[in-house]
C-alpha cells in the first residue's frame, strides 16, 4: 500500500500545530505562575543575589572584593543588609594598614562563611569576636578578609598579599567543605581561578588564572534571565537538592552539599589531603615569617551541629544512626593538624551541646550562619585567641 504524501504532510502539520499550541499553553501557564508568585510570595523568598556584584576581576586571584564598596540589599532571609569594605576590600571600613599602638590585630581569612553577607554588620563574625575579646580584657582589632567563592588556594594567595601590608598578630583561617574540590580545579562556577599543584619535593607550584573579563553569578551571563525569574528563585533550593542527590560527589561538593562526608567512609578519601595540608602548612609558615600566629577551624555546618536538620537529612537519605558521624570531617582535620603541627580549633561539640541556642544557620533557604551561629563561633574562637594573645611573644608596635 502506497501512502498518500498529502495525508502524511497534513498529519505532520497537525502534529506541529499541536506542539506549538502545547508550547504556547505551557509558556502562558508559566507566565501566569510567575506573576502569581511575584504577587503573593515575598520578594525576599525568591530573589537571587548576584555575588559577583561585590567583586572586581583580578589577574592573580581571579576576583577580589571591591574596594571602598557600599551595597544595600535584601537577602533571602528577608533581612536588609548593608555591606561595606575598605580600600583593600576588607571589613570593617575603618580598617587601615597602619597599626594602632598597643592594640593587637587579628586577620580572618575565608570565603562566604567568613564574609557574613547574609546578616547585618553587627552580627558578623569579626564584630562579635572583637566585642568578646574586649569584654575579656584582650582588646584587639579584628579584620575580615573573607571573599565569597574563595577556596584554600585563593585564601593562601590573599594571605600572602595582606600579611606585609596589615602586619597582624594572628591569622584565623576558616575552612569550608566545598573548598576541597575547588582546590583541585582552575575554575569555579564558570569563573577562572588560580590553583596550586603539589610538586615531588613537597613544594607548591602556583598556576595563575585566565583573566575574568566579565564577572556574573555562576559565571554564565547568558543565563542572567534565570536569576530574575521568581519561579526559578523559589524552586532553586529544591533544584540544588536534586542536583546534590543525583549529581557526582564533585558537583555536590562545589555546591556546598557534602552530606556524604558524614556517612560514606570513601568520601573523605576522595579529598586531596596532601594538597590541602601543604597549603595550610604554607599559610602557617608565611604567618610566622611575618611575626604572626596561625590557627584554623572548620565552618560548623548545619549537618554537623543542628540536630533537627541532621535527623531530617538522615531520614531523607535513608541513613541509619550508626552510619552517620557528624565528627567525620573534624576528626580528619584534627589528624591533619597533628601531622603538620598547625593549631586547629574544634567547633562541633560547643555547638551540638547548645541546641537551646539554635538554629545556627539560615536554613532551609541559606546554609550560612545566622547571628546565633556567628556569636557561638566567636565565643569558641575568643577563648583560643585570648590565650594566644596573652601569651604571644611578639611586641605589638
Short mmCIF file of C-alpha atoms in Angstrom, two decimals:
data_model
loop_
_atom_site.label_atom_id
_atom_site.label_comp_id
_atom_site.label_asym_id
_atom_site.label_seq_id
_atom_site.Cartn_x
_atom_site.Cartn_y
_atom_site.Cartn_z
CA UNK A 1 0.00 0.00 0.00
CA UNK A 2 1.42 3.39 -1.03
CA UNK A 3 0.89 6.21 1.45
CA UNK A 4 -0.61 9.46 0.26
CA UNK A 5 2.05 12.26 0.57
CA UNK A 6 -0.73 14.80 1.04
CA UNK A 7 -2.16 12.91 4.02
CA UNK A 8 1.32 12.49 5.52
CA UNK A 9 2.04 16.20 5.15
CA UNK A 10 -1.30 17.06 6.73
CA UNK A 11 -0.56 14.84 9.71
CA UNK A 12 2.83 16.49 10.22
CA UNK A 13 1.22 19.91 10.09
CA UNK A 14 -1.38 18.87 12.64
CA UNK A 15 1.33 17.48 14.94
CA UNK A 16 3.38 20.65 14.58
CA UNK A 17 0.31 22.76 15.32
CA UNK A 18 -0.45 20.73 18.44
CA UNK A 19 3.15 21.06 19.63
CA UNK A 20 3.10 24.82 19.08
CA UNK A 21 -0.25 25.05 20.84
CA UNK A 22 1.07 22.99 23.76
CA UNK A 23 4.19 25.16 23.91
CA UNK A 24 2.13 28.32 23.96
CA UNK A 25 -0.07 26.85 26.68
CA UNK A 26 2.95 25.92 28.76
CA UNK A 27 4.51 29.35 28.28
CA UNK A 28 1.24 31.03 29.25
CA UNK A 29 0.92 28.82 32.35
CA UNK A 30 4.50 29.58 33.40
CA UNK A 31 3.89 33.27 32.83
CA UNK A 32 0.76 33.22 34.99
CA UNK A 33 2.62 31.26 37.68
CA UNK A 34 5.49 33.76 37.54
CA UNK A 35 3.08 36.67 38.01
CA UNK A 36 1.25 34.86 40.82
CA UNK A 37 4.49 34.22 42.72
CA UNK A 38 5.52 37.85 42.38
CA UNK A 39 2.10 38.97 43.61
CA UNK A 40 1.74 36.57 46.55
CA UNK A 41 5.21 35.42 47.68
CA UNK A 42 7.51 37.94 49.45
CA UNK A 43 10.31 39.07 47.14
CA UNK A 44 12.97 38.01 49.63
CA UNK A 45 11.86 34.37 49.27
CA UNK A 46 12.73 34.18 45.58
CA UNK A 47 15.26 36.93 44.84
CA UNK A 48 18.71 35.62 43.89
CA UNK A 49 21.56 37.91 44.91
CA UNK A 50 24.45 38.02 42.46
CA UNK A 51 27.65 37.61 44.48
CA UNK A 52 29.66 38.95 41.54
CA UNK A 53 28.17 42.41 42.12
CA UNK A 54 30.59 42.62 45.06
CA UNK A 55 33.64 41.59 43.03
CA UNK A 56 36.29 43.08 40.78
CA UNK A 57 38.36 40.95 38.40
CA UNK A 58 41.94 40.26 39.49
CA UNK A 59 44.82 38.93 37.43
CA UNK A 60 46.25 36.69 40.16
CA UNK A 61 43.23 35.82 42.33
CA UNK A 62 40.54 35.60 39.65
CA UNK A 63 38.35 38.02 41.58
CA UNK A 64 38.60 40.17 44.71
CA UNK A 65 36.24 42.08 46.92
CA UNK A 66 35.63 45.56 45.51
CA UNK A 67 37.43 48.32 47.35
CA UNK A 68 35.57 51.15 49.13
CA UNK A 69 32.36 49.32 48.31
CA UNK A 70 28.89 50.05 49.65
CA UNK A 71 25.88 47.86 48.93
CA UNK A 72 22.38 47.66 50.43
CA UNK A 73 20.41 44.53 49.58
CA UNK A 74 17.55 42.36 50.80
CA UNK A 75 18.82 38.86 51.50
CA UNK A 76 16.99 35.54 51.15
CA UNK A 77 16.04 35.70 54.84
CA UNK A 78 14.21 38.97 54.22
CA UNK A 79 16.81 40.99 56.13
CA UNK A 80 18.02 44.26 54.64
CA UNK A 81 21.81 44.16 54.77
CA UNK A 82 24.32 46.95 54.33
CA UNK A 83 27.73 45.74 53.22
CA UNK A 84 30.84 47.96 53.13
CA UNK A 85 34.57 47.45 52.59
CA UNK A 86 37.73 49.49 52.99
CA UNK A 87 40.28 50.39 50.30
CA UNK A 88 41.62 46.81 50.27
CA UNK A 89 38.21 45.13 50.25
CA UNK A 90 38.31 44.29 53.97
CA UNK A 91 35.72 44.72 56.68
CA UNK A 92 35.23 46.98 58.57
CA UNK A 93 35.50 50.16 56.54
CA UNK A 94 37.56 51.69 59.34
CA UNK A 95 40.36 49.14 58.85
CA UNK A 96 43.66 50.80 57.97
CA UNK A 97 47.07 49.39 57.18
CA UNK A 98 48.64 51.47 59.93
CA UNK A 99 48.66 49.75 63.31
CA UNK A 100 47.19 51.30 66.44
CA UNK A 101 49.93 51.34 69.09
CA UNK A 102 49.29 48.84 71.88
CA UNK A 103 46.35 47.18 70.11
CA UNK A 104 46.59 43.58 68.88
CA UNK A 105 45.40 42.78 65.37
CA UNK A 106 43.65 39.63 64.11
CA UNK A 107 43.01 38.85 60.45
CA UNK A 108 40.31 36.33 59.47
CA UNK A 109 40.69 34.62 56.08
CA UNK A 110 37.97 32.61 54.36
CA UNK A 111 35.04 32.56 51.96
CA UNK A 112 31.35 33.49 52.26
CA UNK A 113 31.17 31.74 55.65
CA UNK A 114 33.54 34.45 56.94
CA UNK A 115 32.14 37.39 54.97
CA UNK A 116 28.71 37.12 56.62
CA UNK A 117 26.96 38.71 53.66
CA UNK A 118 23.54 37.35 54.71
CA UNK A 119 23.38 39.01 58.14
CA UNK A 120 23.58 42.63 59.36
CA UNK A 121 27.01 44.06 60.06
CA UNK A 122 26.69 43.91 63.85
CA UNK A 123 26.05 40.14 63.71
CA UNK A 124 29.13 39.21 61.65
CA UNK A 125 31.99 37.15 62.99
CA UNK A 126 34.66 39.84 63.17
CA UNK A 127 32.37 42.24 65.05
CA UNK A 128 31.27 39.58 67.55
CA UNK A 129 34.83 38.34 68.12
CA UNK A 130 36.20 41.84 68.66
CA UNK A 131 33.48 42.62 71.22
CA UNK A 132 34.07 39.38 73.15
CA UNK A 133 37.83 39.95 73.31
CA UNK A 134 37.33 43.49 74.56
CA UNK A 135 34.96 42.25 77.30
CA UNK A 136 37.53 39.61 78.28
CA UNK A 137 40.26 42.20 78.74
CA UNK A 138 42.08 41.35 75.48
CA UNK A 139 41.30 44.34 73.26
CA UNK A 140 42.11 43.63 69.63
CA UNK A 141 41.25 44.87 66.18
CA UNK A 142 39.61 42.07 64.16
CA UNK A 143 39.74 42.41 60.38
CA UNK A 144 37.63 40.35 57.99
CA UNK A 145 39.41 39.45 54.73
CA UNK A 146 36.84 36.89 53.56
CA UNK A 147 35.77 36.84 49.90
CA UNK A 148 32.74 34.93 48.64
CA UNK A 149 33.52 31.97 46.42
CA UNK A 150 37.14 31.55 47.52
CA UNK A 151 38.85 28.22 48.09
CA UNK A 152 42.01 27.49 50.08
CA UNK A 153 44.33 28.33 47.18
CA UNK A 154 42.91 31.83 46.78
CA UNK A 155 42.95 32.32 50.54
CA UNK A 156 46.64 31.41 50.59
CA UNK A 157 47.46 33.97 47.92
CA UNK A 158 45.32 36.64 49.59
CA UNK A 159 47.06 35.99 52.88
CA UNK A 160 50.46 36.36 51.22
CA UNK A 161 49.38 39.72 49.79
CA UNK A 162 47.84 41.09 53.01
CA UNK A 163 50.42 39.99 55.58
CA UNK A 164 53.11 42.62 54.91
CA UNK A 165 50.51 45.36 54.48
CA UNK A 166 48.49 44.77 57.66
CA UNK A 167 51.07 43.03 59.92
CA UNK A 168 48.57 41.09 62.07
CA UNK A 169 49.45 39.29 65.29
CA UNK A 170 47.23 36.33 64.47
CA UNK A 171 45.68 34.73 61.37
CA UNK A 172 42.47 32.68 61.60
CA UNK A 173 41.54 30.54 58.60
CA UNK A 174 38.01 29.24 58.15
CA UNK A 175 37.79 26.01 56.13
CA UNK A 176 34.58 25.00 54.34
CA UNK A 177 33.85 21.54 52.96
CA UNK A 178 33.34 22.84 49.42
CA UNK A 179 36.92 24.16 49.38
CA UNK A 180 38.31 20.69 48.76
CA UNK A 181 37.13 20.02 45.21
CA UNK A 182 37.63 23.65 44.19
CA UNK A 183 41.26 23.39 45.36
CA UNK A 184 41.90 20.89 42.56
CA UNK A 185 40.34 23.00 39.79
CA UNK A 186 41.20 26.09 37.78
CA UNK A 187 37.55 27.11 37.53
CA UNK A 188 34.73 27.63 39.99
CA UNK A 189 31.14 28.30 38.88
CA UNK A 190 32.33 29.24 35.42
CA UNK A 191 34.99 31.69 36.60
CA UNK A 192 38.71 31.19 36.21
CA UNK A 193 40.71 30.91 39.43
CA UNK A 194 44.29 30.11 40.46
CA UNK A 195 45.26 26.71 41.78
CA UNK A 196 48.33 25.04 43.23
CA UNK A 197 49.86 21.72 42.28
CA UNK A 198 51.96 19.73 44.70
CA UNK A 199 55.47 19.08 43.43
CA UNK A 200 57.54 15.92 44.11
CA UNK A 201 59.66 17.82 46.63
CA UNK A 202 56.54 18.89 48.55
CA UNK A 203 56.55 22.48 47.32
CA UNK A 204 53.55 24.22 45.77
CA UNK A 205 53.54 25.48 42.18
CA UNK A 206 51.07 28.28 41.51
CA UNK A 207 49.05 28.20 38.29
CA UNK A 208 47.60 31.66 37.52
CA UNK A 209 44.04 32.04 36.22
CA UNK A 210 42.85 33.35 32.90
CA UNK A 211 41.59 36.90 33.31
CA UNK A 212 37.85 37.06 34.03
CA UNK A 213 36.90 39.88 31.69
CA UNK A 214 33.29 39.60 32.78
CA UNK A 215 32.00 38.55 36.17
CA UNK A 216 28.47 37.23 36.64
CA UNK A 217 26.61 34.94 39.00
CA UNK A 218 27.56 31.34 38.25
CA UNK A 219 29.89 32.79 35.62
CA UNK A 220 27.23 32.45 32.87
CA UNK A 221 25.91 35.81 31.62
CA UNK A 222 23.62 34.09 29.10
CA UNK A 223 21.58 32.71 32.00
CA UNK A 224 21.04 36.13 33.60
CA UNK A 225 17.31 35.95 32.84
CA UNK A 226 17.00 32.95 35.16
CA UNK A 227 18.27 34.98 38.11
CA UNK A 228 15.40 37.43 37.55
CA UNK A 229 12.73 34.70 37.50
CA UNK A 230 10.62 34.42 40.66
CA UNK A 231 9.68 30.84 39.77
CA UNK A 232 13.31 29.78 39.37
CA UNK A 233 14.33 31.61 42.54
CA UNK A 234 11.61 29.87 44.53
CA UNK A 235 12.48 26.42 43.13
CA UNK A 236 16.24 26.88 43.27
CA UNK A 237 16.78 25.26 46.73
CA UNK A 238 14.82 22.17 45.61
CA UNK A 239 16.72 22.04 42.31
CA UNK A 240 20.01 22.23 44.20
CA UNK A 241 18.87 19.38 46.42
CA UNK A 242 18.07 17.25 43.37
CA UNK A 243 21.44 18.05 41.83
CA UNK A 244 23.07 17.01 45.07
CA UNK A 245 21.20 13.73 45.14
CA UNK A 246 21.79 12.67 41.55
CA UNK A 247 24.98 14.52 40.60
CA UNK A 248 28.59 13.48 41.16
CA UNK A 249 30.28 13.97 44.51
CA UNK A 250 32.46 16.69 42.99
CA UNK A 251 29.44 18.67 41.81
CA UNK A 252 27.70 18.26 45.15
CA UNK A 253 30.82 19.43 46.98
CA UNK A 254 31.14 22.55 44.83
CA UNK A 255 27.50 23.35 45.59
CA UNK A 256 28.29 23.16 49.29
CA UNK A 257 26.22 19.99 49.66
CA UNK A 258 28.71 17.49 51.04
CA UNK A 259 26.39 15.21 53.00
CA UNK A 260 28.35 12.11 52.01
CA UNK A 261 31.25 13.16 54.21
CA UNK A 262 29.26 12.13 57.27
CA UNK A 263 28.01 8.67 56.27
CA UNK A 264 30.15 7.44 53.37
CA UNK A 265 33.61 6.38 54.50
CA UNK A 266 35.02 6.63 50.98
CA UNK A 267 34.07 10.27 50.55
CA UNK A 268 36.82 11.65 52.78
CA UNK A 269 39.30 9.55 50.83
CA UNK A 270 38.41 11.42 47.64
CA UNK A 271 39.77 14.66 49.08
CA UNK A 272 43.34 15.59 48.16
CA UNK A 273 44.56 15.90 51.74
CA UNK A 274 48.21 16.25 50.75
CA UNK A 275 47.44 19.32 48.65
CA UNK A 276 45.21 20.87 51.30
CA UNK A 277 47.72 20.11 54.04
CA UNK A 278 50.55 21.68 52.04
CA UNK A 279 48.54 24.89 51.63
CA UNK A 280 47.72 25.06 55.35
CA UNK A 281 51.39 24.50 56.21
CA UNK A 282 52.35 27.26 53.76
CA UNK A 283 49.90 29.65 55.40
CA UNK A 284 51.31 28.81 58.80
CA UNK A 285 54.90 29.37 57.69
CA UNK A 286 54.03 32.64 55.92
CA UNK A 287 52.27 33.87 59.06
CA UNK A 288 55.19 33.02 61.31
CA UNK A 289 57.70 34.54 58.89
CA UNK A 290 55.75 37.78 59.27
CA UNK A 291 55.62 37.56 63.06
CA UNK A 292 52.03 36.29 63.31
CA UNK A 293 50.44 33.22 64.84
CA UNK A 294 48.14 30.98 62.82
CA UNK A 295 45.16 28.74 63.55
CA UNK A 296 42.32 27.25 61.54
CA UNK A 297 38.85 25.84 62.10
CA UNK A 298 36.12 24.23 60.01
CA UNK A 299 32.88 26.10 59.43
CA UNK A 300 30.28 24.41 61.70
CA UNK A 301 27.88 23.07 59.08
CA UNK A 302 24.22 22.51 59.94
CA UNK A 303 24.73 18.80 59.17
CA UNK A 304 27.28 18.71 61.99
CA UNK A 305 25.72 20.85 64.70
CA UNK A 306 21.94 21.26 64.33
CA UNK A 307 20.14 18.09 65.45
CA UNK A 308 16.75 18.69 63.71
CA UNK A 309 18.49 19.25 60.37
CA UNK A 310 20.66 16.18 60.82
CA UNK A 311 17.66 13.98 61.57
CA UNK A 312 15.75 15.37 58.59
CA UNK A 313 18.64 14.69 56.21
CA UNK A 314 19.24 11.19 57.62
CA UNK A 315 15.59 10.34 57.05
CA UNK A 316 15.61 11.77 53.52
CA UNK A 317 18.78 9.86 52.63
CA UNK A 318 17.80 6.64 54.40
CA UNK A 319 20.93 6.77 56.56
CA UNK A 320 20.92 4.85 59.85
CA UNK A 321 22.14 6.33 63.15
CA UNK A 322 25.19 4.07 63.23
CA UNK A 323 26.25 5.18 59.74
CA UNK A 324 26.21 8.91 60.43
CA UNK A 325 29.22 10.59 62.04
CA UNK A 326 28.89 14.34 62.50
CA UNK A 327 32.54 14.48 63.58
CA UNK A 328 33.92 12.79 60.44
CA UNK A 329 35.38 15.90 58.80
CA UNK A 330 36.51 17.48 62.06
CA UNK A 331 38.36 14.32 63.11
CA UNK A 332 40.22 14.24 59.78
CA UNK A 333 41.19 17.89 60.16
CA UNK A 334 42.39 17.22 63.70
CA UNK A 335 44.55 14.44 62.35
CA UNK A 336 45.99 16.77 59.73
CA UNK A 337 46.69 19.37 62.42
CA UNK A 338 48.61 16.82 64.48
CA UNK A 339 50.62 15.72 61.43
CA UNK A 340 51.57 19.28 60.47
CA UNK A 341 51.85 20.91 63.89
CA UNK A 342 49.31 23.59 62.96
CA UNK A 343 46.77 24.72 65.57
CA UNK A 344 43.19 23.58 64.91
CA UNK A 345 40.09 24.78 66.79
CA UNK A 346 37.22 22.31 67.27
CA UNK A 347 33.70 23.66 66.81
CA UNK A 348 31.20 20.78 66.78
CA UNK A 349 30.93 19.98 70.49
CA UNK A 350 30.33 23.59 71.61
CA UNK A 351 27.53 23.85 69.04
CA UNK A 352 25.91 20.42 69.40
CA UNK A 353 25.85 20.86 73.17
CA UNK A 354 23.88 24.13 72.92
CA UNK A 355 20.83 23.18 70.87
CA UNK A 356 18.83 25.61 73.01
CA UNK A 357 20.60 28.47 71.24
CA UNK A 358 19.88 27.24 67.72
CA UNK A 359 19.16 27.16 64.91
CA UNK A 360 22.59 28.45 63.95
CA UNK A 361 22.02 28.80 60.20
CA UNK A 362 19.63 30.48 57.80
CA UNK A 363 18.22 27.12 56.74
CA UNK A 364 16.40 25.96 54.70
CA UNK A 365 16.97 28.91 52.33
CA UNK A 366 20.60 29.56 53.19
CA UNK A 367 23.12 27.27 54.91
CA UNK A 368 25.34 30.14 56.03
CA UNK A 369 25.45 31.15 59.68
CA UNK A 370 22.82 33.39 61.20
CA UNK A 371 23.54 35.78 64.06
CA UNK A 372 23.38 32.99 66.66
CA UNK A 373 25.86 30.90 64.67
CA UNK A 374 28.37 33.72 64.36
CA UNK A 375 28.00 34.54 68.05
CA UNK A 376 28.79 30.99 69.16
CA UNK A 377 31.65 30.71 66.64
CA UNK A 378 33.10 33.94 68.04
CA UNK A 379 32.76 32.62 71.61
CA UNK A 380 34.72 29.47 70.77
CA UNK A 381 37.39 31.43 68.92
CA UNK A 382 37.66 34.08 71.61
CA UNK A 383 38.79 31.53 74.18
CA UNK A 384 41.55 30.25 71.89
CA UNK A 385 42.51 33.70 70.62
CA UNK A 386 42.60 35.17 74.12
CA UNK A 387 45.13 32.58 75.24
CA UNK A 388 47.30 33.20 72.16
CA UNK A 389 47.26 36.98 72.58
CA UNK A 390 48.02 36.83 76.28
CA UNK A 391 50.98 34.53 75.72
CA UNK A 392 52.30 35.98 72.49
CA UNK A 393 55.95 36.94 72.45
CA UNK A 394 55.72 39.40 69.58
CA UNK A 395 55.78 43.02 70.69
CA UNK A 396 52.82 44.98 69.41
CA UNK A 397 54.08 48.09 67.58
#
